[in-house]
């Protein structure tokens, strides 16, 4: 089901699979990015989701100040809420791939979830179906 939709992001929740799917498309301001990602955290808590899929193939630039903000306000909260797996479909832009990698690496040792990068969304969904190792 579509949980919430922004011009630059569609947020879907699959309760059956305890999964949130974020499909990024287009440009956004820092304030819009923060509002949208907070909505994702709210969905994780509301539905007790265990899998997070960020399809970032068409994501806009994540500004440096939003990278640190993401760790503190998105990744640590979803880790504490019981998130088990975070899958990222890598962006087409090398710059955006590096920005996302920087976000993920920064707090990785403190996250309680497993994270992986994928080229295809289907591969990420298949990974969610496998038992956590």
JSON list of C-alpha atoms in Angstrom, two decimals:
[
{"chain": "A", "resi": 1, "resn": "UNK", "atom": "CA", "xyz": [0.00, 0.00, 0.00]},
{"chain": "A", "resi": 2, "resn": "UNK", "atom": "CA", "xyz": [1.13, 3.55, -0.62]},
{"chain": "A", "resi": 3, "resn": "UNK", "atom": "CA", "xyz": [1.84, 5.05, 2.80]},
{"chain": "A", "resi": 4, "resn": "UNK", "atom": "CA", "xyz": [2.66, 8.55, 1.62]},
{"chain": "A", "resi": 5, "resn": "UNK", "atom": "CA", "xyz": [3.68, 10.20, -1.62]},
{"chain": "A", "resi": 6, "resn": "UNK", "atom": "CA", "xyz": [5.75, 13.28, -2.32]},
{"chain": "A", "resi": 7, "resn": "UNK", "atom": "CA", "xyz": [6.64, 14.68, -5.76]},
{"chain": "A", "resi": 8, "resn": "UNK", "atom": "CA", "xyz": [10.14, 13.21, -5.29]},
{"chain": "A", "resi": 9, "resn": "UNK", "atom": "CA", "xyz": [9.45, 10.10, -3.18]},
{"chain": "A", "resi": 10, "resn": "UNK", "atom": "CA", "xyz": [6.90, 7.31, -3.01]},
{"chain": "A", "resi": 11, "resn": "UNK", "atom": "CA", "xyz": [6.74, 5.48, 0.34]},
{"chain": "A", "resi": 12, "resn": "UNK", "atom": "CA", "xyz": [5.12, 2.04, 0.30]},
{"chain": "A", "resi": 13, "resn": "UNK", "atom": "CA", "xyz": [4.50, -0.29, 3.21]},
{"chain": "A", "resi": 14, "resn": "UNK", "atom": "CA", "xyz": [4.14, -4.03, 2.72]},
{"chain": "A", "resi": 15, "resn": "UNK", "atom": "CA", "xyz": [2.81, -5.18, 6.09]},
{"chain": "A", "resi": 16, "resn": "UNK", "atom": "CA", "xyz": [2.84, -8.86, 5.07]},
{"chain": "A", "resi": 17, "resn": "UNK", "atom": "CA", "xyz": [6.63, -8.71, 4.57]},
{"chain": "A", "resi": 18, "resn": "UNK", "atom": "CA", "xyz": [7.26, -6.02, 7.23]},
{"chain": "A", "resi": 19, "resn": "UNK", "atom": "CA", "xyz": [8.88, -3.90, 4.53]},
{"chain": "A", "resi": 20, "resn": "UNK", "atom": "CA", "xyz": [9.07, -0.22, 3.69]},
{"chain": "A", "resi": 21, "resn": "UNK", "atom": "CA", "xyz": [9.96, 0.67, 0.10]},
{"chain": "A", "resi": 22, "resn": "UNK", "atom": "CA", "xyz": [11.16, 4.16, -0.72]},
{"chain": "A", "resi": 23, "resn": "UNK", "atom": "CA", "xyz": [11.31, 5.00, -4.42]},
{"chain": "A", "resi": 24, "resn": "UNK", "atom": "CA", "xyz": [13.16, 8.26, -4.99]},
{"chain": "A", "resi": 25, "resn": "UNK", "atom": "CA", "xyz": [12.54, 10.30, -8.13]},
{"chain": "A", "resi": 26, "resn": "UNK", "atom": "CA", "xyz": [13.45, 13.92, -8.64]},
{"chain": "A", "resi": 27, "resn": "UNK", "atom": "CA", "xyz": [14.67, 16.96, -6.82]},
{"chain": "A", "resi": 28, "resn": "UNK", "atom": "CA", "xyz": [13.99, 18.09, -3.27]},
{"chain": "A", "resi": 29, "resn": "UNK", "atom": "CA", "xyz": [15.09, 20.71, -0.79]},
{"chain": "A", "resi": 30, "resn": "UNK", "atom": "CA", "xyz": [16.77, 19.88, 2.48]},
{"chain": "A", "resi": 31, "resn": "UNK", "atom": "CA", "xyz": [13.53, 20.55, 4.37]},
{"chain": "A", "resi": 32, "resn": "UNK", "atom": "CA", "xyz": [11.56, 18.29, 2.01]},
{"chain": "A", "resi": 33, "resn": "UNK", "atom": "CA", "xyz": [14.14, 15.51, 2.34]},
{"chain": "A", "resi": 34, "resn": "UNK", "atom": "CA", "xyz": [13.97, 15.68, 6.12]},
{"chain": "A", "resi": 35, "resn": "UNK", "atom": "CA", "xyz": [10.16, 15.73, 6.20]},
{"chain": "A", "resi": 36, "resn": "UNK", "atom": "CA", "xyz": [9.96, 12.72, 3.86]},
{"chain": "A", "resi": 37, "resn": "UNK", "atom": "CA", "xyz": [12.55, 10.64, 5.69]},
{"chain": "A", "resi": 38, "resn": "UNK", "atom": "CA", "xyz": [10.86, 11.40, 9.04]},
{"chain": "A", "resi": 39, "resn": "UNK", "atom": "CA", "xyz": [7.65, 10.03, 7.50]},
{"chain": "A", "resi": 40, "resn": "UNK", "atom": "CA", "xyz": [9.56, 6.83, 6.69]},
{"chain": "A", "resi": 41, "resn": "UNK", "atom": "CA", "xyz": [10.74, 6.51, 10.29]},
{"chain": "A", "resi": 42, "resn": "UNK", "atom": "CA", "xyz": [7.16, 7.03, 11.49]},
{"chain": "A", "resi": 43, "resn": "UNK", "atom": "CA", "xyz": [5.97, 4.22, 9.19]},
{"chain": "A", "resi": 44, "resn": "UNK", "atom": "CA", "xyz": [8.68, 1.89, 10.52]},
{"chain": "A", "resi": 45, "resn": "UNK", "atom": "CA", "xyz": [7.53, 2.52, 14.08]},
{"chain": "A", "resi": 46, "resn": "UNK", "atom": "CA", "xyz": [3.80, 2.41, 13.31]},
{"chain": "A", "resi": 47, "resn": "UNK", "atom": "CA", "xyz": [3.92, -0.91, 11.44]},
{"chain": "A", "resi": 48, "resn": "UNK", "atom": "CA", "xyz": [6.92, -2.44, 13.27]},
{"chain": "A", "resi": 49, "resn": "UNK", "atom": "CA", "xyz": [8.74, -2.93, 9.97]},
{"chain": "A", "resi": 50, "resn": "UNK", "atom": "CA", "xyz": [11.89, -5.06, 9.75]},
{"chain": "A", "resi": 51, "resn": "UNK", "atom": "CA", "xyz": [13.06, -4.39, 6.17]},
{"chain": "A", "resi": 52, "resn": "UNK", "atom": "CA", "xyz": [13.95, -1.05, 4.58]},
{"chain": "A", "resi": 53, "resn": "UNK", "atom": "CA", "xyz": [14.41, -0.78, 0.82]},
{"chain": "A", "resi": 54, "resn": "UNK", "atom": "CA", "xyz": [15.66, 2.51, -0.57]},
{"chain": "A", "resi": 55, "resn": "UNK", "atom": "CA", "xyz": [15.50, 2.57, -4.35]},
{"chain": "A", "resi": 56, "resn": "UNK", "atom": "CA", "xyz": [17.90, 5.45, -4.95]},
{"chain": "A", "resi": 57, "resn": "UNK", "atom": "CA", "xyz": [18.50, 4.97, -8.68]},
{"chain": "A", "resi": 58, "resn": "UNK", "atom": "CA", "xyz": [16.95, 8.38, -9.40]},
{"chain": "A", "resi": 59, "resn": "UNK", "atom": "CA", "xyz": [17.60, 10.22, -6.13]},
{"chain": "A", "resi": 60, "resn": "UNK", "atom": "CA", "xyz": [18.60, 13.87, -6.15]},
{"chain": "A", "resi": 61, "resn": "UNK", "atom": "CA", "xyz": [21.73, 15.11, -4.39]},
{"chain": "A", "resi": 62, "resn": "UNK", "atom": "CA", "xyz": [21.78, 14.56, -0.64]},
{"chain": "A", "resi": 63, "resn": "UNK", "atom": "CA", "xyz": [23.48, 17.64, 0.77]},
{"chain": "A", "resi": 64, "resn": "UNK", "atom": "CA", "xyz": [26.41, 17.12, 3.17]},
{"chain": "A", "resi": 65, "resn": "UNK", "atom": "CA", "xyz": [24.47, 18.61, 6.10]},
{"chain": "A", "resi": 66, "resn": "UNK", "atom": "CA", "xyz": [21.66, 16.14, 5.44]},
{"chain": "A", "resi": 67, "resn": "UNK", "atom": "CA", "xyz": [24.05, 13.20, 5.46]},
{"chain": "A", "resi": 68, "resn": "UNK", "atom": "CA", "xyz": [24.90, 13.63, 9.16]},
{"chain": "A", "resi": 69, "resn": "UNK", "atom": "CA", "xyz": [21.28, 14.46, 9.91]},
{"chain": "A", "resi": 70, "resn": "UNK", "atom": "CA", "xyz": [20.23, 11.17, 8.29]},
{"chain": "A", "resi": 71, "resn": "UNK", "atom": "CA", "xyz": [22.40, 9.12, 10.63]},
{"chain": "A", "resi": 72, "resn": "UNK", "atom": "CA", "xyz": [21.04, 10.78, 13.76]},
{"chain": "A", "resi": 73, "resn": "UNK", "atom": "CA", "xyz": [17.40, 11.13, 12.72]},
{"chain": "A", "resi": 74, "resn": "UNK", "atom": "CA", "xyz": [16.77, 8.14, 10.45]},
{"chain": "A", "resi": 75, "resn": "UNK", "atom": "CA", "xyz": [19.30, 5.32, 10.75]},
{"chain": "A", "resi": 76, "resn": "UNK", "atom": "CA", "xyz": [19.82, 5.29, 14.52]},
{"chain": "A", "resi": 77, "resn": "UNK", "atom": "CA", "xyz": [16.05, 5.52, 15.21]},
{"chain": "A", "resi": 78, "resn": "UNK", "atom": "CA", "xyz": [15.18, 2.68, 12.81]},
{"chain": "A", "resi": 79, "resn": "UNK", "atom": "CA", "xyz": [18.01, 0.60, 14.25]},
{"chain": "A", "resi": 80, "resn": "UNK", "atom": "CA", "xyz": [16.64, 1.15, 17.75]},
{"chain": "A", "resi": 81, "resn": "UNK", "atom": "CA", "xyz": [13.11, 0.35, 16.51]},
{"chain": "A", "resi": 82, "resn": "UNK", "atom": "CA", "xyz": [14.17, -3.16, 15.49]},
{"chain": "A", "resi": 83, "resn": "UNK", "atom": "CA", "xyz": [15.05, -2.79, 11.82]},
{"chain": "A", "resi": 84, "resn": "UNK", "atom": "CA", "xyz": [16.81, -5.97, 10.65]},
{"chain": "A", "resi": 85, "resn": "UNK", "atom": "CA", "xyz": [17.78, -5.34, 7.02]},
{"chain": "A", "resi": 86, "resn": "UNK", "atom": "CA", "xyz": [18.45, -2.20, 5.00]},
{"chain": "A", "resi": 87, "resn": "UNK", "atom": "CA", "xyz": [18.84, -2.61, 1.23]},
{"chain": "A", "resi": 88, "resn": "UNK", "atom": "CA", "xyz": [19.91, 0.17, -1.07]},
{"chain": "A", "resi": 89, "resn": "UNK", "atom": "CA", "xyz": [19.44, 0.03, -4.82]},
{"chain": "A", "resi": 90, "resn": "UNK", "atom": "CA", "xyz": [22.43, 2.05, -5.91]},
{"chain": "A", "resi": 91, "resn": "UNK", "atom": "CA", "xyz": [21.96, 5.40, -7.62]},
{"chain": "A", "resi": 92, "resn": "UNK", "atom": "CA", "xyz": [22.95, 6.05, -11.21]},
{"chain": "A", "resi": 93, "resn": "UNK", "atom": "CA", "xyz": [24.95, 9.12, -10.14]},
{"chain": "A", "resi": 94, "resn": "UNK", "atom": "CA", "xyz": [28.42, 8.34, -8.80]},
{"chain": "A", "resi": 95, "resn": "UNK", "atom": "CA", "xyz": [28.26, 11.41, -6.53]},
{"chain": "A", "resi": 96, "resn": "UNK", "atom": "CA", "xyz": [24.98, 10.23, -4.98]},
{"chain": "A", "resi": 97, "resn": "UNK", "atom": "CA", "xyz": [26.35, 6.72, -4.58]},
{"chain": "A", "resi": 98, "resn": "UNK", "atom": "CA", "xyz": [29.31, 8.14, -2.63]},
{"chain": "A", "resi": 99, "resn": "UNK", "atom": "CA", "xyz": [27.01, 10.31, -0.51]},
{"chain": "A", "resi": 100, "resn": "UNK", "atom": "CA", "xyz": [24.81, 7.35, 0.41]},
{"chain": "A", "resi": 101, "resn": "UNK", "atom": "CA", "xyz": [27.85, 5.18, 1.12]},
{"chain": "A", "resi": 102, "resn": "UNK", "atom": "CA", "xyz": [29.22, 7.89, 3.42]},
{"chain": "A", "resi": 103, "resn": "UNK", "atom": "CA", "xyz": [25.94, 7.96, 5.34]},
{"chain": "A", "resi": 104, "resn": "UNK", "atom": "CA", "xyz": [25.88, 4.19, 5.75]},
{"chain": "A", "resi": 105, "resn": "UNK", "atom": "CA", "xyz": [29.55, 3.81, 6.72]},
{"chain": "A", "resi": 106, "resn": "UNK", "atom": "CA", "xyz": [29.56, 6.55, 9.33]},
{"chain": "A", "resi": 107, "resn": "UNK", "atom": "CA", "xyz": [27.45, 4.77, 11.93]},
{"chain": "A", "resi": 108, "resn": "UNK", "atom": "CA", "xyz": [27.68, 1.20, 10.64]},
{"chain": "A", "resi": 109, "resn": "UNK", "atom": "CA", "xyz": [29.43, -0.18, 13.71]},
{"chain": "A", "resi": 110, "resn": "UNK", "atom": "CA", "xyz": [26.55, 1.07, 15.89]},
{"chain": "A", "resi": 111, "resn": "UNK", "atom": "CA", "xyz": [23.65, -0.05, 13.68]},
{"chain": "A", "resi": 112, "resn": "UNK", "atom": "CA", "xyz": [21.83, -3.22, 14.74]},
{"chain": "A", "resi": 113, "resn": "UNK", "atom": "CA", "xyz": [20.69, -3.97, 11.18]},
{"chain": "A", "resi": 114, "resn": "UNK", "atom": "CA", "xyz": [22.43, -5.63, 8.25]},
{"chain": "A", "resi": 115, "resn": "UNK", "atom": "CA", "xyz": [22.86, -3.50, 5.14]},
{"chain": "A", "resi": 116, "resn": "UNK", "atom": "CA", "xyz": [23.64, -4.33, 1.54]},
{"chain": "A", "resi": 117, "resn": "UNK", "atom": "CA", "xyz": [23.77, -2.62, -1.83]},
{"chain": "A", "resi": 118, "resn": "UNK", "atom": "CA", "xyz": [21.97, -3.96, -4.89]},
{"chain": "A", "resi": 119, "resn": "UNK", "atom": "CA", "xyz": [21.75, -3.12, -8.58]},
{"chain": "A", "resi": 120, "resn": "UNK", "atom": "CA", "xyz": [18.19, -4.42, -8.89]},
{"chain": "A", "resi": 121, "resn": "UNK", "atom": "CA", "xyz": [15.20, -3.96, -6.59]},
{"chain": "A", "resi": 122, "resn": "UNK", "atom": "CA", "xyz": [14.16, -7.60, -7.07]},
{"chain": "A", "resi": 123, "resn": "UNK", "atom": "CA", "xyz": [17.50, -8.79, -5.64]},
{"chain": "A", "resi": 124, "resn": "UNK", "atom": "CA", "xyz": [16.94, -6.72, -2.52]},
{"chain": "A", "resi": 125, "resn": "UNK", "atom": "CA", "xyz": [13.43, -8.09, -2.04]},
{"chain": "A", "resi": 126, "resn": "UNK", "atom": "CA", "xyz": [14.79, -11.63, -2.42]},
{"chain": "A", "resi": 127, "resn": "UNK", "atom": "CA", "xyz": [17.40, -10.89, 0.29]},
{"chain": "A", "resi": 128, "resn": "UNK", "atom": "CA", "xyz": [14.59, -9.84, 2.64]},
{"chain": "A", "resi": 129, "resn": "UNK", "atom": "CA", "xyz": [12.98, -13.26, 2.23]},
{"chain": "A", "resi": 130, "resn": "UNK", "atom": "CA", "xyz": [16.12, -15.06, 3.43]},
{"chain": "A", "resi": 131, "resn": "UNK", "atom": "CA", "xyz": [16.68, -15.65, 7.16]},
{"chain": "A", "resi": 132, "resn": "UNK", "atom": "CA", "xyz": [18.95, -13.14, 8.81]},
{"chain": "A", "resi": 133, "resn": "UNK", "atom": "CA", "xyz": [22.44, -14.56, 9.33]}
]
